[in-house]
PDB file of C-alpha atoms in Angstrom:
ATOM      1  CA  MET A 187      97.370  92.690  94.188  1.00 73.00           C
ATOM      2  CA  ALA A 188      97.118  92.983  90.426  1.00 86.00           C
ATOM      3  CA  LEU A 189      96.225  90.215  88.029  1.00 93.00           C
ATOM      4  CA  GLN A 190      99.191  88.736  86.160  1.00 93.00           C
ATOM      5  CA  SER A 191     100.441  90.428  82.990  1.00 93.00           C
ATOM      6  CA  SER A 192     100.471  87.294  80.828  1.00 94.00           C
ATOM      7  CA  GLY A 193      99.392  83.673  80.834  1.00 94.00           C
ATOM      8  CA  GLN A 194      96.030  82.278  81.780  1.00 94.00           C
ATOM      9  CA  ILE A 195      93.495  84.300  83.768  1.00 94.00           C
ATOM     10  CA  SER A 196      90.476  82.499  85.149  1.00 94.00           C
ATOM     11  CA  PHE A 197      87.041  83.786  86.088  1.00 95.00           C
ATOM     12  CA  ALA A 198      88.002  82.970  89.686  1.00 96.00           C
ATOM     13  CA  ASN A 199      91.087  85.246  89.356  1.00 96.00           C
ATOM     14  CA  ILE A 200      88.923  88.134  88.129  1.00 96.00           C
ATOM     15  CA  ASN A 201      86.321  87.606  90.857  1.00 96.00           C
ATOM     16  CA  THR A 202      89.035  87.543  93.525  1.00 95.00           C
ATOM     17  CA  GLU A 203      90.669  90.721  92.178  1.00 93.00           C
ATOM     18  CA  LEU A 204      87.275  92.444  92.246  1.00 94.00           C
ATOM     19  CA  GLY A 205      86.857  91.452  95.910  1.00 93.00           C
ATOM     20  CA  ARG A 206      84.174  88.887  95.131  1.00 96.00           C
ATOM     21  CA  SER A 207      83.985  85.224  96.030  1.00 96.00           C
ATOM     22  CA  ALA A 208      86.183  83.218  93.654  1.00 96.00           C
ATOM     23  CA  ASP A 209      83.290  80.921  92.760  1.00 96.00           C
ATOM     24  CA  ALA A 210      80.689  83.687  92.214  1.00 96.00           C
ATOM     25  CA  GLU A 211      78.900  83.617  88.884  1.00 96.00           C
ATOM     26  CA  ILE A 212      80.523  86.081  86.476  1.00 95.00           C
ATOM     27  CA  GLU A 213      79.892  87.331  82.967  1.00 94.00           C
ATOM     28  CA  ILE A 214      82.823  89.239  81.472  1.00 93.00           C
ATOM     29  CA  PRO A 215      80.694  91.989  79.799  1.00 94.00           C
ATOM     30  CA  LEU A 216      78.963  92.695  83.129  1.00 95.00           C
ATOM     31  CA  ALA A 217      82.278  92.700  85.002  1.00 95.00           C
ATOM     32  CA  GLU A 218      83.846  95.075  82.456  1.00 94.00           C
ATOM     33  CA  ASN A 219      81.026  97.610  82.636  1.00 92.00           C
ATOM     34  CA  GLY A 220      81.091  97.702  86.446  1.00 92.00           C
ATOM     35  CA  THR A 221      77.834  95.838  87.132  1.00 94.00           C
ATOM     36  CA  TYR A 222      79.373  93.813  89.979  1.00 96.00           C
ATOM     37  CA  VAL A 223      81.746  96.481  91.311  1.00 94.00           C
ATOM     38  CA  ALA A 224      83.053  99.701  89.776  1.00 92.00           C
ATOM     39  CA  ILE A 225      86.224  99.348  87.722  1.00 92.00           C
ATOM     40  CA  ASN A 226      89.144 101.111  89.419  1.00 88.00           C
ATOM     41  CA  GLN A 227      90.068 103.946  87.057  1.00 83.00           C
ATOM     42  CA  THR A 228      93.490 104.416  88.681  1.00 81.00           C
ATOM     43  CA  SER A 229      94.659 100.936  87.655  1.00 83.00           C
ATOM     44  CA  THR A 230      97.364 101.230  84.989  1.00 81.00           C
ATOM     45  CA  SER A 231      95.576  98.521  83.020  1.00 88.00           C
ATOM     46  CA  LYS A 232      91.825  97.962  82.859  1.00 90.00           C
ATOM     47  CA  PRO A 233      89.317  96.258  80.576  1.00 94.00           C
ATOM     48  CA  ASN A 234      87.944  98.552  77.870  1.00 90.00           C
ATOM     49  CA  GLY A 235      84.315  97.498  78.289  1.00 86.00           C
ATOM     50  CA  SER A 236      83.580  97.375  74.585  1.00 87.00           C
ATOM     51  CA  THR A 237      82.588  94.357  72.534  1.00 87.00           C
ATOM     52  CA  PRO A 238      83.904  91.933  71.769  1.00 88.00           C
ATOM     53  CA  ASN A 239      84.878  91.403  75.383  1.00 88.00           C
ATOM     54  CA  ALA A 240      88.024  89.377  75.970  1.00 89.00           C
ATOM     55  CA  ILE A 241      89.469  87.907  79.133  1.00 91.00           C
ATOM     56  CA  ASN A 242      92.975  89.104  78.167  1.00 92.00           C
ATOM     57  CA  GLU A 243      91.760  92.709  78.704  1.00 93.00           C
ATOM     58  CA  TRP A 244      92.104  91.928  82.405  1.00 96.00           C
ATOM     59  CA  TYR A 245      95.901  91.477  82.251  1.00 95.00           C
ATOM     60  CA  SER A 246      97.578  93.583  84.983  1.00 92.00           C
ATOM     61  CA  TYR A 247      94.271  95.008  86.239  1.00 92.00           C
ATOM     62  CA  ASN A 248      94.662  96.149  89.861  1.00 89.00           C
ATOM     63  CA  HIS A 249      91.423  96.743  91.730  1.00 89.00           C
ATOM     64  CA  THR A 250      93.197  98.295  94.734  1.00 86.00           C
ATOM     65  CA  ALA A 251      95.545 100.605  92.802  1.00 84.00           C
ATOM     66  CA  ILE A 252      95.704 104.230  93.939  1.00 86.00           C
ATOM     67  CA  GLY A 253      96.686 107.199  91.815  1.00 83.00           C
ATOM     68  CA  PHE A 254      97.901 110.711  92.359  1.00 85.00           C
ATOM     69  CA  THR A 255      98.002 113.887  90.339  1.00 91.00           C
ATOM     70  CA  TRP A 256     100.880 116.318  90.550  1.00 91.00           C
ATOM     71  CA  THR A 257     101.835 119.765  89.328  1.00 94.00           C
ATOM     72  CA  TYR A 258     105.152 121.583  89.343  1.00 93.00           C
ATOM     73  CA  SER A 259     105.329 125.359  88.840  1.00 93.00           C
ATOM     74  CA  GLU A 260     108.260 127.732  88.522  1.00 90.00           C
ATOM     75  CA  THR A 261     107.576 131.440  88.941  1.00 88.00           C
ATOM     76  CA  GLY A 262     109.510 134.671  89.306  1.00 85.00           C
ATOM     77  CA  GLY A 263     112.491 133.363  87.341  1.00 84.00           C
ATOM     78  CA  ALA A 264     113.101 130.397  89.619  1.00 87.00           C
ATOM     79  CA  ASN A 265     115.233 127.583  88.238  1.00 87.00           C
ATOM     80  CA  GLY A 266     114.457 124.379  90.065  1.00 90.00           C
ATOM     81  CA  GLU A 267     113.905 120.657  89.852  1.00 92.00           C
ATOM     82  CA  MET A 268     111.111 118.547  91.326  1.00 93.00           C
ATOM     83  CA  ARG A 269     111.489 114.806  91.912  1.00 94.00           C
ATOM     84  CA  ILE A 270     108.743 112.451  93.098  1.00 94.00           C
ATOM     85  CA  TYR A 271     109.816 109.231  94.777  1.00 95.00           C
ATOM     86  CA  VAL A 272     107.655 106.124  95.203  1.00 94.00           C
ATOM     87  CA  ASN A 273     109.211 103.429  97.384  1.00 96.00           C
ATOM     88  CA  SER A 274     112.514 105.376  97.205  1.00 96.00           C
ATOM     89  CA  VAL A 275     112.609 105.237  93.382  1.00 96.00           C
ATOM     90  CA  VAL A 276     112.311 108.408  91.288  1.00 96.00           C
ATOM     91  CA  VAL A 277     109.115 108.186  89.198  1.00 93.00           C
ATOM     92  CA  GLU A 278     108.955 111.800  87.958  1.00 93.00           C
ATOM     93  CA  THR A 279     111.577 114.504  87.435  1.00 94.00           C
ATOM     94  CA  ARG A 280     110.654 117.952  86.148  1.00 92.00           C
ATOM     95  CA  THR A 281     112.642 121.137  85.561  1.00 90.00           C
ATOM     96  CA  ASN A 282     109.867 123.150  83.919  1.00 89.00           C
ATOM     97  CA  THR A 283     106.262 123.941  84.796  1.00 90.00           C
ATOM     98  CA  SER A 284     104.239 120.794  84.090  1.00 91.00           C
ATOM     99  CA  SER A 285     101.656 118.404  85.470  1.00 93.00           C
ATOM    100  CA  GLY A 286     100.783 114.738  85.273  1.00 90.00           C
ATOM    101  CA  THR A 287      99.246 111.655  86.795  1.00 87.00           C
ATOM    102  CA  TYR A 288     100.918 108.660  88.385  1.00 86.00           C
ATOM    103  CA  THR A 289      98.891 105.488  88.762  1.00 81.00           C
ATOM    104  CA  GLY A 290      99.529 102.124  90.289  1.00 77.00           C
ATOM    105  CA  LEU A 291     100.178 102.975  93.931  1.00 86.00           C
ATOM    106  CA  GLU A 292      99.144 100.335  96.423  1.00 85.00           C
ATOM    107  CA  SER A 293      98.525 100.358 100.149  1.00 87.00           C
ATOM    108  CA  GLY A 294     101.894 100.376 101.910  1.00 92.00           C
ATOM    109  CA  ASP A 295     103.733 102.268  99.156  1.00 93.00           C
ATOM    110  CA  THR A 296     105.621 105.379 100.252  1.00 94.00           C
ATOM    111  CA  ILE A 297     105.787 108.788  98.573  1.00 94.00           C
ATOM    112  CA  TYR A 298     108.014 111.771  99.168  1.00 94.00           C
ATOM    113  CA  VAL A 299     109.080 114.792  97.132  1.00 94.00           C
ATOM    114  CA  VAL A 300     112.361 116.641  96.693  1.00 94.00           C
ATOM    115  CA  ILE A 301     112.368 120.183  95.298  1.00 93.00           C
ATOM    116  CA  GLU A 302     115.737 121.735  94.610  1.00 91.00           C
ATOM    117  CA  LEU A 303     116.385 125.388  93.833  1.00 90.00           C
ATOM    118  CA  LEU A 304     119.193 124.963  91.271  1.00 87.00           C
ATOM    119  CA  SER A 305     120.322 128.574  91.055  1.00 84.00           C
ATOM    120  CA  SER A 306     119.945 131.425  93.491  1.00 81.00           C
ATOM    121  CA  CYS A 307     117.416 134.145  92.822  1.00 83.00           C
ATOM    122  CA  SER A 308     118.957 137.537  92.130  1.00 75.00           C
ATOM    123  CA  GLY A 309     118.022 141.174  91.695  1.00 70.00           C
ATOM    124  CA  ASN A 310     114.983 142.584  93.452  1.00 59.00           C
ATOM    125  CA  ASP A 311     113.641 139.046  93.948  1.00 64.00           C
ATOM    126  CA  ASP A 312     116.512 137.507  95.861  1.00 79.00           C
ATOM    127  CA  VAL A 313     114.590 135.029  98.014  1.00 87.00           C
ATOM    128  CA  GLY A 314     113.925 131.525  96.726  1.00 88.00           C
ATOM    129  CA  ASN A 315     110.898 129.649  97.986  1.00 89.00           C
ATOM    130  CA  VAL A 316     110.164 125.969  97.483  1.00 91.00           C
ATOM    131  CA  TYR A 317     106.985 124.451  98.840  1.00 92.00           C
ATOM    132  CA  THR A 318     104.397 121.725  98.444  1.00 92.00           C
ATOM    133  CA  GLN A 319     100.666 121.533  99.020  1.00 92.00           C
ATOM    134  CA  SER A 320      98.767 118.253  99.224  1.00 92.00           C
ATOM    135  CA  ASN A 321      95.594 116.624 100.476  1.00 91.00           C
ATOM    136  CA  LYS A 322      97.965 114.389 102.487  1.00 91.00           C
ATOM    137  CA  GLY A 323      99.516 116.492 105.254  1.00 88.00           C
ATOM    138  CA  ALA A 324     102.837 114.632 105.390  1.00 89.00           C
ATOM    139  CA  LEU A 325     103.601 115.856 101.876  1.00 91.00           C
ATOM    140  CA  GLU A 326     103.108 119.532 102.763  1.00 91.00           C
ATOM    141  CA  ASP A 327     106.266 121.479 103.505  1.00 93.00           C
ATOM    142  CA  ALA A 328     108.095 124.725 102.691  1.00 92.00           C
ATOM    143  CA  ASP A 329     111.517 126.286 102.858  1.00 92.00           C
ATOM    144  CA  CYS A 330     113.071 129.626 101.989  1.00 91.00           C
ATOM    145  CA  PHE A 331     116.599 130.338 100.749  1.00 86.00           C
ATOM    146  CA  THR A 332     118.045 133.858 100.821  1.00 82.00           C
ATOM    147  CA  ALA A 333     120.522 134.468  97.991  1.00 70.00           C
ATOM    148  CA  SER A 334     121.409 130.783  97.798  1.00 79.00           C
ATOM    149  CA  THR A 335     120.343 127.456  96.411  1.00 84.00           C
ATOM    150  CA  GLY A 336     118.710 124.810  98.539  1.00 89.00           C
ATOM    151  CA  THR A 337     116.828 121.547  98.708  1.00 92.00           C
ATOM    152  CA  LEU A 338     113.531 120.673 100.363  1.00 92.00           C
ATOM    153  CA  THR A 339     112.687 117.037 101.083  1.00 94.00           C
ATOM    154  CA  THR A 340     109.181 116.389 102.382  1.00 93.00           C
ATOM    155  CA  ALA A 341     108.276 113.876 105.008  1.00 93.00           C
ATOM    156  CA  THR A 342     107.278 110.454 103.677  1.00 94.00           C
ATOM    157  CA  TYR A 343     103.611 109.598 103.245  1.00 94.00           C
ATOM    158  CA  THR A 344     102.636 105.926 103.446  1.00 94.00           C
ATOM    159  CA  VAL A 345      99.642 105.038 101.291  1.00 91.00           C
ATOM    160  CA  VAL A 346      96.840 103.403 103.295  1.00 90.00           C
ATOM    161  CA  ALA A 347      93.951 101.179 102.235  1.00 84.00           C
ATOM    162  CA  GLY A 348      91.571 104.079 102.846  1.00 83.00           C
ATOM    163  CA  ASP A 349      93.184 105.911  99.909  1.00 84.00           C
ATOM    164  CA  VAL A 350      91.681 103.406  97.432  1.00 78.00           C
ATOM    165  CA  GLY A 351      89.117 105.172  95.281  1.00 71.00           C
ATOM    166  CA  THR A 352      90.578 108.610  95.999  1.00 77.00           C
ATOM    167  CA  THR A 353      93.193 110.673  94.257  1.00 82.00           C
ATOM    168  CA  ILE A 354      96.187 111.983  96.158  1.00 90.00           C
ATOM    169  CA  THR A 355      96.958 115.516  95.000  1.00 92.00           C
ATOM    170  CA  LEU A 356     100.380 117.123  95.087  1.00 92.00           C
ATOM    171  CA  ASP A 357     101.205 120.672  94.000  1.00 93.00           C
ATOM    172  CA  THR A 358     104.865 121.732  94.101  1.00 92.00           C
ATOM    173  CA  TYR A 359     106.441 125.129  93.528  1.00 92.00           C
ATOM    174  CA  ALA A 360     109.778 126.898  93.132  1.00 90.00           C
ATOM    175  CA  SER A 361     109.574 130.678  93.048  1.00 90.00           C
ATOM    176  CA  CYS A 362     111.695 133.766  93.418  1.00 88.00           C
ATOM    177  CA  GLY A 363     110.263 136.656  95.390  1.00 85.00           C
ATOM    178  CA  ALA A 364     111.058 139.590  97.600  1.00 84.00           C
ATOM    179  CA  ALA A 365     110.306 137.688 100.831  1.00 85.00           C
ATOM    180  CA  CYS A 366     109.839 134.261 102.285  1.00 85.00           C
ATOM    181  CA  LEU A 367     106.334 132.925 101.895  1.00 79.00           C
TER     182      LEU A 367
END
């Protein structure tokens, strides 16, 4: 659970967030530079580690946050849309080739992806392919649409505690080609 975003933060709050005993001795400069435990780089908010150190740099820090990187590619004249959902809420929508990072996932959060081929492929490349690749198997899927539009919705992946400290990767594609992939 993240530290609060405003108000008073105590040394005990910081220790607890770092997974340490609430009453453990703590020095803010040592905590900020990772002497006690490494700072979670996927937290949306983290102390900057530079002097002067301030306790308010810890606002919203989440030691158990999990992040993921994503890419979306359109090839062969495909016209599509990719949507990433976290806990059934759209957090990213893309209609052009792009990439990004989403941070702040926690254990128990759910992720799924919808890729929609918005217009049918035509000409020599009349087959539309939409697919995903991921280091989390539930997010891998593919579909093929011949001379039509279509939508692919992946299975849902539930983030687990073991994902802390790792990055979930997600690569998504819409392409037109001569055959199904």
